[in-house]
Amino acid sequence: SRPLPDLRTVWTAEARLDRAHSASLAGPDTHQGAIYRLSGSLEWSPADAWVLHAGAMLEKHYYAGTRLSPRLAVNWLPVEGHSFRLGASRAYRSPTFIEQESDFKLTGPFYFDQILLSPFKLDPERMDSVELGYLFHSKPLGLDLDVRLFHNRLEKIIDIDTGFVVPGENPDSISNVVFANLYEARQWGGEYQLRWQAGKGSWLTLSQSWAQTRGDTPDIRGSAPAFNLSLLASHDFGPFTGSIGYYKNAKMRWINSGARAPARDRLDLRLSYPFKRAAVRGEIALVGQSVLGDYNEWDYDDPAFTDLAFDPRVFVSLKLHF
């Protein structure tokens, strides 16, 4: 809506019911809860060179209670095609059913071992973010550039703790795991995305990001790759359209598992042919994935994951629209 000439607003509402059941992981009961969200955003331009964006989401979650997630950004447009922005926001991640309701145990006539448990009332994770951005747009050149510097502060990170002793459990057991709000983290970084529309049927998108994470554990400090790159390009050859995707990222660690993911790159190719027959539209495509070789999401040194590599593959797909 536009209540004033220089003021625009958008409002949304949502209601959702979640339900989950897992006798082995969360006990015999079915767990369910309702989520209610009310969100709105406002854009105000007090002067030609200034635009203010403000937004907020009010959420009532069955575990996290009622929380407000605000966002505020100020945009400065000194000349046509150039704009700068400064923004700040706060967001929450509510606990999942497994994190809050887990109850995985082994029972028998003479043995009891609690493997997984959620004995604590968990708080939602919170992230406060600040960003400084620059946007360049040139219609004659078909060029768009978006650059962003950011700082993220994360608190009450939910993770597993193996130092909790469950009452009545075998005292020699070392396999028990509980979920708790344990850690904090800080992250600094920068990223950019460059998009070039070379012609009516050709475009290229290049994006890179760099991040540095500081946290309480090696898993958290290594949970975000220090470097990411992606290159996407497409060209219309007439009856056919060809596209290429190249992705590269530095090594990282998976939170909660301790497993490492090695640095990798991947190249995907696609050649498609759209067609129309009477009232039926369709597309047939030849796709090649990971054509540079296989890669693994887990450390090859861990024998438990050596068979999970993504192998190179080629296949044909067919889409039909009636």
Short mmCIF file of C-alpha atoms in Angstrom, two decimals:
data_model
loop_
_atom_site.label_atom_id
_atom_site.label_comp_id
_atom_site.label_asym_id
_atom_site.label_seq_id
_atom_site.Cartn_x
_atom_site.Cartn_y
_atom_site.Cartn_z
CA SER A 1 0.00 0.00 0.00
CA ARG A 2 1.01 3.63 -0.42
CA PRO A 3 -0.60 5.77 2.31
CA LEU A 4 1.53 8.78 1.23
CA PRO A 5 3.24 9.62 -2.09
CA ASP A 6 6.73 9.06 -0.60
CA LEU A 7 5.76 6.16 1.69
CA ARG A 8 5.18 2.47 0.80
CA THR A 9 4.23 -0.34 3.16
CA VAL A 10 3.80 -4.13 2.92
CA TRP A 11 2.15 -6.38 5.53
CA THR A 12 1.96 -10.18 5.78
CA ALA A 13 0.55 -12.68 8.26
CA GLU A 14 1.21 -16.41 8.66
CA ALA A 15 -0.03 -19.27 10.81
CA ARG A 16 1.58 -22.71 10.72
CA LEU A 17 1.23 -26.01 12.55
CA ASP A 18 4.27 -28.27 12.92
CA ARG A 19 3.90 -31.92 13.87
CA ALA A 20 6.59 -34.59 14.24
CA HIS A 21 6.79 -38.15 15.55
CA SER A 22 9.83 -40.35 16.07
CA ALA A 23 9.58 -43.04 18.72
CA SER A 24 13.29 -43.83 18.47
CA LEU A 25 14.60 -40.26 18.70
CA ALA A 26 11.94 -38.33 20.64
CA GLY A 27 9.91 -40.84 22.65
CA PRO A 28 6.46 -42.28 22.01
CA ASP A 29 4.55 -38.98 21.94
CA THR A 30 3.69 -36.93 18.86
CA HIS A 31 5.07 -33.42 19.25
CA GLN A 32 3.29 -30.46 17.71
CA GLY A 33 3.16 -26.72 17.99
CA ALA A 34 1.80 -23.61 16.30
CA ILE A 35 3.74 -20.68 14.87
CA TYR A 36 2.19 -17.25 14.29
CA ARG A 37 3.97 -14.49 12.37
CA LEU A 38 3.09 -10.89 11.60
CA SER A 39 5.56 -8.92 9.50
CA GLY A 40 5.68 -5.57 7.84
CA SER A 41 8.06 -3.31 5.96
CA LEU A 42 8.14 0.40 5.27
CA GLU A 43 9.98 2.40 2.62
CA TRP A 44 10.18 6.16 3.07
CA SER A 45 11.96 8.64 0.83
CA PRO A 46 12.25 11.97 2.69
CA ALA A 47 14.44 13.38 -0.11
CA ASP A 48 15.45 12.39 -3.63
CA ALA A 49 18.85 11.07 -2.53
CA TRP A 50 17.69 9.21 0.59
CA VAL A 51 15.57 6.08 1.10
CA LEU A 52 14.82 4.55 4.49
CA HIS A 53 13.81 0.87 4.79
CA ALA A 54 12.39 -0.41 8.08
CA GLY A 55 10.90 -3.81 8.77
CA ALA A 56 10.04 -6.15 11.60
CA MET A 57 8.62 -9.60 12.20
CA LEU A 58 6.72 -10.49 15.35
CA GLU A 59 6.74 -14.23 15.88
CA LYS A 60 5.14 -16.46 18.49
CA HIS A 61 6.83 -19.88 18.50
CA TYR A 62 5.81 -22.94 20.48
CA TYR A 63 9.31 -23.24 21.99
CA ALA A 64 10.83 -19.77 21.74
CA GLY A 65 7.84 -17.71 22.86
CA THR A 66 7.24 -14.25 21.39
CA ARG A 67 10.17 -12.50 19.70
CA LEU A 68 10.58 -9.36 17.59
CA SER A 69 13.07 -9.38 14.70
CA PRO A 70 13.70 -5.82 13.42
CA ARG A 71 15.68 -4.53 10.45
CA LEU A 72 16.66 -0.97 9.53
CA ALA A 73 18.57 0.23 6.45
CA VAL A 74 19.46 3.68 5.16
CA ASN A 75 20.20 4.13 1.44
CA TRP A 76 22.04 7.10 -0.06
CA LEU A 77 21.82 7.67 -3.84
CA PRO A 78 24.25 10.51 -4.62
CA VAL A 79 24.06 10.12 -8.42
CA GLU A 80 22.09 7.93 -10.81
CA GLY A 81 23.33 4.35 -10.89
CA HIS A 82 25.18 4.49 -7.57
CA SER A 83 23.79 3.84 -4.10
CA PHE A 84 25.24 3.15 -0.66
CA ARG A 85 23.46 1.44 2.22
CA LEU A 86 23.99 0.93 5.92
CA GLY A 87 21.82 -1.69 7.62
CA ALA A 88 21.36 -3.47 10.93
CA SER A 89 19.13 -6.42 11.80
CA ARG A 90 18.35 -9.02 14.45
CA ALA A 91 17.14 -12.56 13.75
CA TYR A 92 16.33 -15.70 15.75
CA ARG A 93 16.48 -19.43 15.07
CA SER A 94 14.07 -21.38 17.25
CA PRO A 95 14.93 -24.88 18.54
CA THR A 96 13.78 -27.83 16.46
CA PHE A 97 11.81 -30.81 17.71
CA ILE A 98 14.93 -32.98 17.90
CA GLU A 99 16.87 -30.32 19.80
CA GLN A 100 14.11 -29.73 22.37
CA GLU A 101 12.40 -33.14 22.60
CA SER A 102 15.10 -35.74 21.89
CA ASP A 103 14.93 -38.91 24.01
CA PHE A 104 16.95 -41.70 22.42
CA LYS A 105 17.86 -44.50 24.79
CA LEU A 106 18.69 -48.19 24.95
CA THR A 107 16.75 -50.20 27.50
CA GLY A 108 16.88 -53.80 28.68
CA PRO A 109 16.33 -55.91 31.79
CA PHE A 110 19.79 -55.14 33.18
CA TYR A 111 21.11 -52.22 31.15
CA PHE A 112 20.09 -48.60 30.56
CA ASP A 113 21.95 -46.15 28.38
CA GLN A 114 20.66 -42.68 27.45
CA ILE A 115 22.17 -41.84 24.05
CA LEU A 116 20.44 -38.54 23.22
CA LEU A 117 18.45 -36.25 25.53
CA SER A 118 17.05 -32.73 25.79
CA PRO A 119 16.91 -32.01 29.54
CA PHE A 120 17.02 -28.19 29.26
CA LYS A 121 14.55 -25.54 28.16
CA LEU A 122 16.37 -24.12 25.15
CA ASP A 123 16.45 -20.46 24.14
CA PRO A 124 16.43 -19.50 20.46
CA GLU A 125 19.74 -18.68 18.83
CA ARG A 126 20.17 -14.97 18.12
CA MET A 127 22.13 -13.21 15.39
CA ASP A 128 22.78 -9.47 15.22
CA SER A 129 24.09 -8.22 11.87
CA VAL A 130 25.51 -4.96 10.54
CA GLU A 131 26.31 -4.38 6.87
CA LEU A 132 27.72 -1.70 4.63
CA GLY A 133 26.87 -2.03 0.95
CA TYR A 134 27.34 -0.46 -2.46
CA LEU A 135 25.16 -1.00 -5.56
CA PHE A 136 26.06 0.00 -9.11
CA HIS A 137 23.63 -0.23 -12.04
CA SER A 138 24.27 0.67 -15.67
CA LYS A 139 21.49 -0.11 -18.14
CA PRO A 140 23.55 0.82 -21.27
CA LEU A 141 26.32 -1.58 -20.18
CA GLY A 142 23.89 -4.21 -18.91
CA LEU A 143 25.93 -4.29 -15.71
CA ASP A 144 24.94 -4.68 -12.05
CA LEU A 145 27.39 -4.83 -9.13
CA ASP A 146 26.43 -5.45 -5.50
CA VAL A 147 29.19 -5.25 -2.85
CA ARG A 148 28.68 -5.92 0.86
CA LEU A 149 30.80 -5.84 4.02
CA PHE A 150 29.23 -7.49 7.07
CA HIS A 151 29.67 -8.36 10.72
CA ASN A 152 27.57 -11.04 12.43
CA ARG A 153 27.33 -11.71 16.15
CA LEU A 154 25.76 -15.02 17.19
CA GLU A 155 24.69 -15.90 20.73
CA LYS A 156 23.17 -18.91 22.51
CA ILE A 157 24.25 -21.32 19.78
CA ILE A 158 22.61 -24.71 20.29
CA ASP A 159 25.09 -27.59 20.23
CA ILE A 160 25.63 -31.02 21.73
CA ASP A 161 27.33 -31.54 25.11
CA THR A 162 28.78 -34.90 26.13
CA GLY A 163 29.66 -33.90 29.69
CA PHE A 164 26.16 -34.31 31.15
CA VAL A 165 25.46 -37.36 33.32
CA VAL A 166 21.89 -38.65 33.11
CA PRO A 167 20.53 -39.76 36.50
CA GLY A 168 20.24 -43.55 36.68
CA GLU A 169 22.45 -44.11 33.66
CA ASN A 170 25.38 -46.47 33.53
CA PRO A 171 28.19 -44.28 34.97
CA ASP A 172 30.71 -45.80 32.56
CA SER A 173 28.74 -44.70 29.50
CA ILE A 174 30.40 -42.04 27.36
CA SER A 175 27.85 -42.00 24.57
CA ASN A 176 25.22 -39.74 26.12
CA VAL A 177 24.61 -36.44 24.29
CA VAL A 178 22.43 -33.53 25.37
CA PHE A 179 21.42 -30.33 23.59
CA ALA A 180 22.09 -26.98 25.27
CA ASN A 181 22.69 -23.28 24.55
CA LEU A 182 26.48 -23.37 24.74
CA TYR A 183 28.45 -21.05 22.49
CA GLU A 184 28.92 -17.64 20.90
CA ALA A 185 30.57 -16.62 17.64
CA ARG A 186 31.64 -13.55 15.68
CA GLN A 187 31.97 -13.33 11.92
CA TRP A 188 33.45 -10.70 9.61
CA GLY A 189 33.48 -10.80 5.86
CA GLY A 190 32.78 -9.33 2.47
CA GLU A 191 31.11 -10.42 -0.73
CA TYR A 192 30.18 -9.16 -4.16
CA GLN A 193 27.97 -10.21 -7.06
CA LEU A 194 28.57 -9.00 -10.61
CA ARG A 195 25.91 -9.60 -13.26
CA TRP A 196 26.48 -8.74 -16.92
CA GLN A 197 23.75 -8.92 -19.55
CA ALA A 198 25.98 -9.19 -22.61
CA GLY A 199 23.06 -9.37 -25.04
CA LYS A 200 19.46 -10.39 -25.34
CA GLY A 201 20.34 -14.07 -24.98
CA SER A 202 23.58 -13.93 -22.98
CA TRP A 203 24.33 -13.23 -19.35
CA LEU A 204 27.07 -13.90 -16.82
CA THR A 205 27.03 -13.80 -13.02
CA LEU A 206 30.19 -13.87 -10.90
CA SER A 207 30.12 -13.87 -7.10
CA GLN A 208 32.79 -14.26 -4.44
CA SER A 209 32.78 -14.10 -0.65
CA TRP A 210 35.32 -14.09 2.14
CA ALA A 211 34.56 -14.77 5.80
CA GLN A 212 36.46 -15.07 9.06
CA THR A 213 34.74 -16.72 12.01
CA ARG A 214 35.73 -16.62 15.68
CA GLY A 215 34.02 -18.94 18.16
CA ASP A 216 34.35 -21.11 21.23
CA THR A 217 35.11 -24.40 19.41
CA PRO A 218 37.11 -25.54 16.37
CA ASP A 219 33.85 -26.66 14.73
CA ILE A 220 32.37 -23.17 14.97
CA ARG A 221 35.57 -21.42 13.87
CA GLY A 222 35.75 -23.59 10.78
CA SER A 223 32.02 -23.85 10.05
CA ALA A 224 32.07 -21.23 7.27
CA PRO A 225 34.49 -21.53 4.32
CA ALA A 226 37.01 -18.70 4.26
CA PHE A 227 36.42 -18.32 0.52
CA ASN A 228 33.60 -19.08 -1.94
CA LEU A 229 33.35 -18.48 -5.67
CA SER A 230 30.59 -19.16 -8.18
CA LEU A 231 30.42 -18.39 -11.89
CA LEU A 232 27.21 -18.85 -13.88
CA ALA A 233 26.89 -18.12 -17.58
CA SER A 234 24.26 -18.74 -20.24
CA HIS A 235 24.05 -18.14 -23.98
CA ASP A 236 21.27 -18.60 -26.50
CA PHE A 237 22.66 -20.31 -29.62
CA GLY A 238 19.37 -20.18 -31.52
CA PRO A 239 17.48 -23.44 -31.15
CA PHE A 240 19.70 -24.43 -28.20
CA THR A 241 20.65 -22.73 -24.93
CA GLY A 242 23.93 -23.57 -23.23
CA SER A 243 24.89 -22.80 -19.65
CA ILE A 244 27.88 -23.38 -17.41
CA GLY A 245 28.25 -23.29 -13.64
CA TYR A 246 31.57 -23.33 -11.79
CA TYR A 247 31.79 -23.44 -7.97
CA LYS A 248 34.81 -23.34 -5.68
CA ASN A 249 35.04 -23.16 -1.90
CA ALA A 250 37.68 -23.47 0.80
CA LYS A 251 37.70 -26.22 3.41
CA MET A 252 35.23 -26.18 6.31
CA ARG A 253 33.97 -28.24 9.26
CA TRP A 254 30.49 -29.59 9.90
CA ILE A 255 29.06 -28.46 13.26
CA ASN A 256 28.07 -31.25 15.69
CA SER A 257 30.04 -33.92 13.84
CA GLY A 258 33.65 -32.72 13.89
CA ALA A 259 34.00 -33.97 10.31
CA ARG A 260 35.97 -31.85 7.87
CA ALA A 261 34.95 -31.01 4.31
CA PRO A 262 37.96 -30.52 2.02
CA ALA A 263 38.35 -27.62 -0.39
CA ARG A 264 36.74 -28.44 -3.72
CA ASP A 265 35.67 -27.11 -7.09
CA ARG A 266 32.87 -28.30 -9.34
CA LEU A 267 31.90 -27.67 -12.95
CA ASP A 268 28.40 -28.29 -14.34
CA LEU A 269 27.36 -28.03 -17.99
CA ARG A 270 23.90 -27.92 -19.55
CA LEU A 271 22.58 -27.84 -23.12
CA SER A 272 18.82 -27.49 -23.55
CA TYR A 273 16.36 -27.44 -26.45
CA PRO A 274 12.89 -25.92 -25.87
CA PHE A 275 10.04 -27.02 -28.13
CA LYS A 276 6.31 -26.63 -28.63
CA ARG A 277 3.93 -29.16 -30.15
CA ALA A 278 0.29 -28.08 -30.33
CA ALA A 279 -0.75 -27.20 -26.76
CA VAL A 280 2.28 -28.89 -25.20
CA ARG A 281 5.44 -26.98 -24.36
CA GLY A 282 8.55 -28.78 -23.26
CA GLU A 283 12.30 -28.86 -22.90
CA ILE A 284 14.86 -31.59 -23.38
CA ALA A 285 18.27 -31.07 -21.81
CA LEU A 286 21.64 -32.79 -21.68
CA VAL A 287 23.25 -32.20 -18.27
CA GLY A 288 26.77 -32.93 -17.05
CA GLN A 289 27.51 -32.55 -13.35
CA SER A 290 30.88 -32.45 -11.59
CA VAL A 291 32.68 -32.99 -14.89
CA LEU A 292 36.06 -32.08 -13.30
CA GLY A 293 35.93 -35.20 -11.13
CA ASP A 294 34.30 -36.51 -7.98
CA TYR A 295 34.36 -34.65 -4.66
CA ASN A 296 33.41 -35.47 -1.10
CA GLU A 297 31.44 -33.42 1.41
CA TRP A 298 33.36 -35.20 4.19
CA ASP A 299 37.04 -35.73 4.92
CA TYR A 300 38.43 -38.59 2.86
CA ASP A 301 40.56 -39.65 5.85
CA ASP A 302 37.43 -40.78 7.69
CA PRO A 303 36.67 -44.32 6.42
CA ALA A 304 33.01 -43.96 7.39
CA PHE A 305 32.44 -41.43 4.61
CA THR A 306 34.71 -42.57 1.78
CA ASP A 307 31.75 -43.93 -0.20
CA LEU A 308 29.76 -40.69 -0.13
CA ALA A 309 31.60 -38.93 -2.96
CA PHE A 310 29.57 -37.09 -5.59
CA ASP A 311 30.67 -38.78 -8.83
CA PRO A 312 30.67 -37.18 -12.29
CA ARG A 313 27.41 -37.90 -14.08
CA VAL A 314 25.67 -37.17 -17.37
CA PHE A 315 21.93 -37.49 -17.91
CA VAL A 316 19.07 -36.34 -20.12
CA SER A 317 15.99 -34.62 -18.67
CA LEU A 318 12.60 -33.96 -20.23
CA LYS A 319 10.05 -31.38 -19.05
CA LEU A 320 6.51 -31.12 -20.38
CA HIS A 321 4.00 -28.34 -19.70
CA PHE A 322 0.36 -29.00 -20.53
#
